[in-house]
Short mmCIF file of C-alpha atoms and ligand atoms in Angstrom, two decimals:
data_model
loop_
_atom_site.label_atom_id
_atom_site.label_comp_id
_atom_site.label_asym_id
_atom_site.label_seq_id
_atom_site.Cartn_x
_atom_site.Cartn_y
_atom_site.Cartn_z
CA MET X 1 3.48 71.78 103.58
CA THR X 2 1.32 72.90 100.68
CA SER X 3 -0.80 75.92 101.48
CA LYS X 4 -4.48 75.45 100.83
CA THR X 5 -7.53 77.50 99.96
CA THR X 6 -11.15 76.67 100.61
CA GLY X 7 -12.94 75.68 97.39
CA THR X 8 -16.25 77.17 96.32
CA HIS X 9 -18.11 74.18 97.66
CA GLY X 10 -16.40 73.78 100.99
CA ALA X 11 -13.64 71.31 100.13
CA VAL X 12 -10.10 72.31 100.89
CA LEU X 13 -8.23 72.45 97.61
CA ALA X 14 -4.51 72.63 97.01
CA ASP X 15 -3.62 76.00 95.44
CA THR X 16 -0.87 74.47 93.35
CA PRO X 17 -1.47 72.00 90.51
CA PRO X 18 -1.41 68.44 91.86
CA GLU X 19 1.92 66.68 91.41
CA ARG X 20 1.22 63.37 89.75
CA ASP X 21 4.01 61.61 91.57
CA ARG X 22 2.92 62.72 95.01
CA PRO X 23 0.07 60.72 96.50
CA ILE X 24 -2.94 62.60 97.79
CA VAL X 25 -3.82 59.77 100.16
CA GLU X 26 -1.34 57.24 101.44
CA LEU X 27 -1.71 54.29 103.79
CA ARG X 28 1.43 52.97 105.50
CA GLY X 29 1.03 49.67 107.27
CA ALA X 30 -2.55 50.65 108.06
CA GLY X 31 -4.92 48.29 109.77
CA LYS X 32 -8.10 48.03 111.77
CA ALA X 33 -9.24 45.74 114.55
CA TYR X 34 -12.86 45.47 115.65
CA GLY X 35 -12.28 44.31 119.21
CA ASN X 36 -10.51 40.96 118.83
CA ILE X 37 -11.20 40.73 115.10
CA ARG X 38 -8.37 42.00 112.96
CA ALA X 39 -10.19 43.01 109.77
CA LEU X 40 -7.24 44.75 108.08
CA HIS X 41 -3.52 44.53 108.74
CA GLY X 42 -0.35 46.16 107.39
CA VAL X 43 -1.84 47.69 104.25
CA ASP X 44 0.20 50.06 102.08
CA LEU X 45 -1.70 52.02 99.44
CA ALA X 46 -1.08 55.23 97.51
CA VAL X 47 -3.70 57.27 95.65
CA HIS X 48 -2.23 59.64 93.09
CA PRO X 49 -3.99 62.43 91.19
CA GLY X 50 -5.05 61.37 87.71
CA ARG X 51 -4.71 57.66 88.46
CA VAL X 52 -7.14 54.85 89.22
CA THR X 53 -6.13 52.59 92.10
CA CYS X 54 -8.16 49.39 92.05
CA VAL X 55 -8.74 47.51 95.30
CA LEU X 56 -9.86 43.96 94.66
CA GLY X 57 -10.73 41.17 97.02
CA ASP X 58 -13.22 38.46 97.75
CA ASN X 59 -15.96 38.67 100.38
CA GLY X 60 -14.55 39.48 103.79
CA ALA X 61 -11.18 40.52 102.35
CA GLY X 62 -11.34 43.91 104.09
CA LYS X 63 -12.39 46.21 101.22
CA SER X 64 -15.21 47.90 103.16
CA THR X 65 -12.98 48.34 106.19
CA LEU X 66 -10.36 50.01 103.97
CA ILE X 67 -12.96 52.39 102.49
CA LYS X 68 -14.28 53.20 105.95
CA ILE X 69 -10.82 54.18 107.18
CA ILE X 70 -10.12 56.46 104.20
CA SER X 71 -13.60 57.98 104.17
CA GLY X 72 -13.58 58.77 107.89
CA LEU X 73 -16.28 56.32 109.02
CA HIS X 74 -13.82 54.30 111.13
CA GLN X 75 -10.42 55.11 112.57
CA HIS X 76 -7.42 52.93 111.82
CA THR X 77 -5.95 51.10 114.80
CA GLU X 78 -2.49 50.49 113.33
CA GLY X 79 -0.14 52.19 110.89
CA GLU X 80 -0.60 55.61 109.36
CA VAL X 81 -2.99 57.41 107.03
CA LEU X 82 -1.56 60.48 105.31
CA VAL X 83 -3.24 63.15 103.22
CA ASP X 84 -0.89 65.39 101.21
CA GLY X 85 1.95 63.87 103.22
CA GLU X 86 0.47 64.80 106.61
CA PRO X 87 -0.71 62.11 109.05
CA VAL X 88 -4.47 62.33 109.66
CA ARG X 89 -7.02 60.63 111.90
CA PHE X 90 -10.55 61.42 110.76
CA GLY X 91 -13.27 61.78 113.36
CA THR X 92 -16.16 61.77 110.89
CA PRO X 93 -16.73 61.48 107.11
CA ARG X 94 -17.09 65.27 107.12
CA ASP X 95 -13.38 65.55 108.05
CA ALA X 96 -12.43 63.42 105.03
CA LEU X 97 -14.78 65.39 102.77
CA ALA X 98 -13.22 68.65 103.93
CA LEU X 99 -9.91 67.36 102.53
CA GLY X 100 -11.60 66.44 99.25
CA ILE X 101 -12.15 62.70 99.86
CA ALA X 102 -15.62 61.73 98.63
CA THR X 103 -17.21 58.30 98.66
CA VAL X 104 -19.87 57.04 96.26
CA TYR X 105 -21.50 54.04 97.92
CA GLN X 106 -23.17 51.19 96.11
CA ASP X 107 -26.54 51.96 97.70
CA LEU X 108 -26.55 55.57 96.54
CA ALA X 109 -28.01 58.01 99.03
CA THR X 110 -30.65 59.40 96.67
CA VAL X 111 -34.35 60.13 96.97
CA PRO X 112 -35.86 58.12 94.10
CA LEU X 113 -38.97 60.29 93.61
CA MET X 114 -37.08 63.59 93.50
CA PRO X 115 -35.85 65.04 90.19
CA VAL X 116 -32.27 64.48 89.06
CA TRP X 117 -31.24 68.11 89.66
CA ARG X 118 -32.73 68.06 93.16
CA ASN X 119 -30.77 64.93 94.04
CA PHE X 120 -27.64 66.50 92.61
CA PHE X 121 -27.85 69.25 95.25
CA LEU X 122 -29.39 67.17 98.04
CA GLY X 123 -28.15 68.52 101.36
CA SER X 124 -26.24 71.41 99.73
CA GLU X 125 -29.04 73.33 98.03
CA MET X 126 -28.39 76.71 96.40
CA THR X 127 -30.48 79.51 97.82
CA LYS X 128 -31.19 83.12 96.94
CA GLY X 129 -32.58 86.19 98.71
CA PRO X 130 -31.92 87.50 102.19
CA TRP X 131 -33.10 85.88 105.40
CA PRO X 132 -36.00 85.50 106.33
CA VAL X 133 -37.21 85.28 102.74
CA ARG X 134 -34.38 83.10 101.52
CA ARG X 135 -35.59 80.42 99.10
CA LEU X 136 -34.25 77.70 96.85
CA ASP X 137 -32.57 78.97 93.69
CA ILE X 138 -34.18 76.35 91.48
CA ALA X 139 -33.19 77.86 88.11
CA ARG X 140 -29.50 78.05 89.10
CA MET X 141 -29.49 74.50 90.50
CA LYS X 142 -31.03 73.12 87.29
CA ARG X 143 -28.61 75.06 85.10
CA THR X 144 -25.58 74.03 87.16
CA ALA X 145 -26.58 70.36 87.36
CA ASP X 146 -27.06 70.32 83.59
CA GLU X 147 -23.66 71.96 82.98
CA GLU X 148 -21.82 69.69 85.40
CA LEU X 149 -23.35 66.52 84.00
CA ARG X 150 -22.46 67.64 80.48
CA ASN X 151 -18.90 68.45 81.60
CA MET X 152 -18.56 64.80 82.58
CA GLY X 153 -20.08 63.79 79.23
CA ILE X 154 -23.39 62.72 80.82
CA VAL X 155 -26.35 63.84 78.72
CA LEU X 156 -29.77 63.14 80.20
CA ASP X 157 -32.98 63.91 78.31
CA ASP X 158 -34.73 65.53 81.20
CA LEU X 159 -33.32 66.62 84.57
CA GLU X 160 -36.91 66.84 85.87
CA GLN X 161 -37.33 63.09 85.75
CA PRO X 162 -37.23 61.33 89.13
CA ILE X 163 -33.75 59.91 89.72
CA GLY X 164 -35.39 56.56 90.46
CA THR X 165 -36.32 56.27 86.77
CA LEU X 166 -32.67 56.35 85.69
CA SER X 167 -30.75 53.14 85.21
CA GLY X 168 -28.36 52.03 87.96
CA GLY X 169 -25.42 53.03 85.78
CA GLN X 170 -26.80 56.51 85.11
CA ARG X 171 -27.40 57.04 88.83
CA GLN X 172 -23.80 56.08 89.57
CA CYS X 173 -22.67 58.59 86.94
CA VAL X 174 -24.77 61.37 88.47
CA ALA X 175 -23.23 60.55 91.86
CA ILE X 176 -19.72 60.73 90.38
CA ALA X 177 -20.44 64.09 88.68
CA ARG X 178 -21.89 65.37 91.95
CA ALA X 179 -18.78 64.41 93.93
CA VAL X 180 -16.55 66.07 91.33
CA TYR X 181 -18.67 69.26 91.45
CA PHE X 182 -18.50 69.42 95.24
CA GLY X 183 -14.72 69.50 95.16
CA ALA X 184 -13.59 65.87 95.40
CA ARG X 185 -9.89 65.28 94.81
CA VAL X 186 -10.14 61.62 95.70
CA LEU X 187 -13.16 59.62 94.67
CA ILE X 188 -13.84 56.31 96.39
CA LEU X 189 -16.18 54.14 94.34
CA ASP X 190 -17.62 51.21 96.29
CA GLU X 191 -18.27 48.43 93.77
CA PRO X 192 -20.00 50.78 91.30
CA THR X 193 -20.47 48.03 88.72
CA ALA X 194 -21.47 45.21 91.08
CA ALA X 195 -25.18 45.23 90.30
CA LEU X 196 -24.91 46.26 86.65
CA GLY X 197 -25.01 44.45 83.33
CA VAL X 198 -22.24 44.64 80.75
CA LYS X 199 -23.48 47.76 78.93
CA GLN X 200 -24.26 49.73 82.08
CA SER X 201 -20.91 48.76 83.59
CA GLY X 202 -19.24 50.13 80.47
CA VAL X 203 -21.04 53.45 80.96
CA VAL X 204 -19.85 53.71 84.57
CA LEU X 205 -16.28 52.75 83.66
CA LYS X 206 -16.30 55.53 81.05
CA TYR X 207 -17.01 58.07 83.80
CA VAL X 208 -14.40 56.54 86.08
CA ALA X 209 -11.95 57.27 83.25
CA ALA X 210 -13.47 60.77 82.87
CA ALA X 211 -12.88 61.47 86.58
CA ARG X 212 -9.27 60.39 86.15
CA GLU X 213 -8.92 62.68 83.12
CA ARG X 214 -10.06 65.54 85.33
CA GLY X 215 -7.12 64.82 87.61
CA LEU X 216 -8.95 63.06 90.43
CA GLY X 217 -7.37 60.17 92.28
CA VAL X 218 -9.85 57.31 92.06
CA ILE X 219 -10.09 54.31 94.39
CA PHE X 220 -12.13 51.73 92.54
CA ILE X 221 -13.33 48.88 94.77
CA THR X 222 -14.42 45.83 92.85
CA HIS X 223 -14.69 42.05 92.77
CA ASN X 224 -14.25 42.09 89.02
CA PRO X 225 -10.68 41.97 87.64
CA HIS X 226 -11.97 42.54 84.09
CA HIS X 227 -13.60 45.83 85.08
CA ALA X 228 -10.54 46.80 87.11
CA TYR X 229 -8.18 46.10 84.24
CA LEU X 230 -10.19 48.26 81.81
CA VAL X 231 -9.50 51.44 83.80
CA GLY X 232 -6.91 50.65 86.48
CA ASP X 233 -3.42 52.12 86.77
CA HIS X 234 -2.55 50.17 89.91
CA PHE X 235 -3.99 47.01 91.44
CA SER X 236 -4.07 46.04 95.10
CA VAL X 237 -5.56 42.68 95.99
CA LEU X 238 -6.69 42.11 99.57
CA ARG X 239 -7.03 38.67 101.04
CA LEU X 240 -8.19 37.95 104.58
CA GLY X 241 -7.35 41.50 105.61
CA THR X 242 -3.82 41.70 104.23
CA LEU X 243 -2.42 42.98 100.97
CA GLU X 244 -1.74 39.95 98.83
CA LEU X 245 -0.68 41.81 95.72
CA SER X 246 0.30 45.34 94.81
CA ALA X 247 1.15 45.83 91.15
CA ALA X 248 1.36 48.66 88.66
CA ARG X 249 -0.46 48.06 85.40
CA ALA X 250 2.81 47.67 83.50
CA ASP X 251 3.77 44.75 85.74
CA ILE X 252 0.70 42.56 85.60
CA THR X 253 -1.51 41.06 82.93
CA LEU X 254 -5.27 40.62 83.15
CA GLU X 255 -4.73 36.88 83.29
CA GLN X 256 -2.41 37.17 86.28
CA LEU X 257 -4.75 39.55 88.05
CA THR X 258 -7.71 37.24 87.46
CA ASN X 259 -5.69 34.32 88.79
CA HIS X 260 -4.82 36.23 91.95
CA MET X 261 -8.40 37.27 92.50
CA ALA X 262 -9.67 33.77 91.98
CA GLY X 263 -7.01 32.41 94.35
CA GLY X 264 -5.03 30.25 91.95
CA ALA X 265 -4.09 27.72 94.65
CA GLU X 266 -7.72 27.34 95.71
CA LEU X 267 -8.82 26.92 92.11
CA ALA X 268 -6.18 24.24 91.64
CA ALA X 269 -7.55 22.42 94.71
CA LEU X 270 -11.10 22.80 93.37
CA LYS X 271 -10.01 21.40 90.01
CA HIS X 272 -8.54 18.43 91.84
CA GLU X 273 -11.82 17.84 93.70
CA LEU X 274 -13.83 18.17 90.49
CA ALA X 275 -11.58 15.58 88.89
CA GLN X 276 -12.53 13.15 91.72
CA VAL X 277 -16.26 13.77 91.15
CA GLY X 278 -15.95 13.14 87.43
CA GLY X 279 -18.07 14.56 84.62
CA VAL X 280 -15.85 17.64 84.32
CA ASP X 281 -13.01 17.75 81.83
CA VAL X 282 -10.53 19.52 84.16
CA ASP X 283 -7.75 19.36 81.59
CA ALA X 284 -9.80 21.66 79.37
CA LEU X 285 -10.08 24.29 82.14
CA PRO X 286 -7.67 27.26 82.14
CA ALA X 287 -4.37 26.99 84.02
CA THR X 288 -4.49 28.05 87.67
CA ASP X 289 -0.93 29.10 88.44
CA PRO X 290 -1.22 31.74 91.19
CA GLU X 291 2.29 33.11 90.72
CA ILE X 292 2.94 36.37 88.94
CA PRO X 293 5.43 35.88 86.16
CA ALA X 294 8.35 38.23 86.61
CA PRO X 295 8.61 40.66 83.70
CA GLY X 296 11.55 39.75 81.52
CA GLY X 297 11.61 36.23 82.91
CA ALA X 298 13.39 37.13 86.20
CA ALA X 299 12.89 34.70 89.05
CA HIS X 300 10.82 35.52 92.13
CA ASP X 301 12.72 36.15 95.29
CA ALA X 302 10.79 34.53 98.09
CA THR X 303 13.49 35.05 100.70
CA GLY X 304 12.72 38.69 101.39
CA SER X 305 15.78 40.11 99.64
CA ALA X 306 15.41 42.91 97.09
CA ALA X 307 14.62 41.71 93.60
CA ALA X 308 15.89 43.18 90.36
CA PRO X 309 14.08 46.33 89.18
CA GLY X 310 10.94 45.53 87.29
CA SER X 311 10.71 42.03 88.67
CA ALA X 312 7.96 40.70 90.89
CA THR X 313 8.91 40.29 94.53
CA ALA X 314 7.44 37.99 97.12
CA ALA X 315 7.27 37.75 100.92
CA GLY X 316 6.95 41.47 101.45
CA SER X 317 10.43 42.51 100.32
CA ALA X 318 10.96 46.12 99.27
CA ALA X 319 10.03 46.52 95.64
CA ALA X 320 11.34 49.11 93.24
CA PRO X 321 8.76 51.73 92.19
CA GLY X 322 6.47 50.38 89.53
CA SER X 323 7.28 46.77 90.22
CA ALA X 324 4.74 44.18 91.28
CA THR X 325 4.89 43.05 94.89
CA ALA X 326 3.31 39.68 95.48
CA VAL X 327 3.03 39.20 99.22
CA ASP X 328 3.26 35.46 99.54
CA THR X 329 1.34 34.61 102.69
CA THR X 330 1.84 30.89 102.17
CA GLY X 331 5.61 31.09 101.98
CA ALA X 332 5.50 29.35 98.62
CA ALA X 333 8.71 28.65 96.78
CA ASP X 334 10.19 30.43 93.78
CA SER X 335 8.82 30.28 90.35
CA THR X 336 10.17 31.49 87.08
CA ALA X 337 7.93 32.52 84.26
CA SER X 338 7.81 34.84 81.31
CA ALA X 339 5.87 38.09 81.12
CA GLU X 340 4.35 37.21 77.80
CA GLY X 341 0.69 37.85 77.16
CA LYS X 342 0.53 41.33 78.64
CA ALA X 343 -2.50 43.26 77.48
N1 LIG E 401 -18.16 46.14 112.52
C1 LIG E 401 -17.50 44.98 112.49
N2 LIG E 401 -17.33 44.26 113.61
C2 LIG E 401 -16.65 43.10 113.63
N3 LIG E 401 -16.11 42.55 112.52
C3 LIG E 401 -16.24 43.20 111.36
C4 LIG E 401 -16.94 44.45 111.27
N4 LIG E 401 -16.91 44.86 109.99
C5 LIG E 401 -16.22 43.92 109.31
N5 LIG E 401 -15.82 42.92 110.12
C6 LIG E 401 -15.03 41.76 109.74
O1 LIG E 401 -13.85 42.20 109.09
C7 LIG E 401 -13.54 41.37 107.98
C8 LIG E 401 -13.44 42.21 106.71
O2 LIG E 401 -14.76 42.69 106.40
P1 LIG E 401 -15.07 43.74 105.25
O3 LIG E 401 -16.53 44.04 105.31
O4 LIG E 401 -14.13 44.88 105.34
O5 LIG E 401 -14.74 42.87 103.94
P2 LIG E 401 -15.17 43.14 102.42
O6 LIG E 401 -13.98 42.81 101.60
O7 LIG E 401 -15.73 44.50 102.27
O8 LIG E 401 -16.29 42.05 102.17
P3 LIG E 401 -17.61 42.15 101.24
O9 LIG E 401 -17.14 42.15 99.83
O10 LIG E 401 -18.33 40.88 101.60
O11 LIG E 401 -18.35 43.37 101.65
C9 LIG E 401 -14.61 40.30 107.92
O12 LIG E 401 -14.11 39.16 108.56
C10 LIG E 401 -15.75 40.89 108.71
O13 LIG E 401 -16.52 39.89 109.32
#
């Protein structure tokens, strides 16, 4: 087991450089039941340093439940969660944070009327002087917040301005820089672009990429395949609590990812219904084939046997590293397609 040291800000940091091929966090067949409700089932996921793992899914797919398990808010009820190869069961978010797993939630826990620098250190203020005359070290907090934001490429005009006056995108960026400063090795971003316009989303995605450049493992939760594809290294699509798709970037195109997210089969059914209503030229709509074309034109193997390296596999068969695994919950038949059109 890797020996560890305690970082300057309380997080436990590995004392050896992170190995890119070794996941920091890994889920093996993990799941969660709330009483009789099985919210998540049999999920495999690996978060590597310096890579962005995107978790996509529609409403109720199980994204929040997944975040809650990894961030220590809820305990998994099936499978395993491993950190640095060791099985863990977090009691509180503090346990996850101590291992360097930080979560930036959509509704950021900030105090809108407080200055940016004050929010940066909220709950972990720097102090100076001996007790009982210990007081806030305001100058050092301002200087450090300024340095850390600049390190992430975030330049704000005035750190004295209330954080509530920043745009949603800027506030997300401050939260990301804060998590990095306080020793995060894994950053969980809960739909950071959900409430943002195109330009602001671009700003946030830039800092997601910056966090990856700094060697963090990023879990990027989103509904938006376009945003995911701009920064993602791996894509996991959840559907009704199970992993419907797990694909490395090299094995899936944006079009295929979008189709999976949209639920190609459901879109096809919707197109059929629209055709009955009339007034919609369904033939002019994009194709809705839910299957992932196998790279190189190899056929899917829906029987559960191992597919050729680099090909897409269905029905939960063991896939070679780096290959796309389409878990076919419907038991659909084979399809053969080309891998043309990759971005
Ligand atoms: N505390 C809970 N008690 C009972 N059921 C829950 C609880 N939390 C979530 N669920 C159920 O688990 C399933 C997955 O929910 P979850 O919130 O994880 O999905 P989600 O993908 O995050 O959805 P959204 O995008 O709408 O937030 C849903 O059917 C939901 O109703």
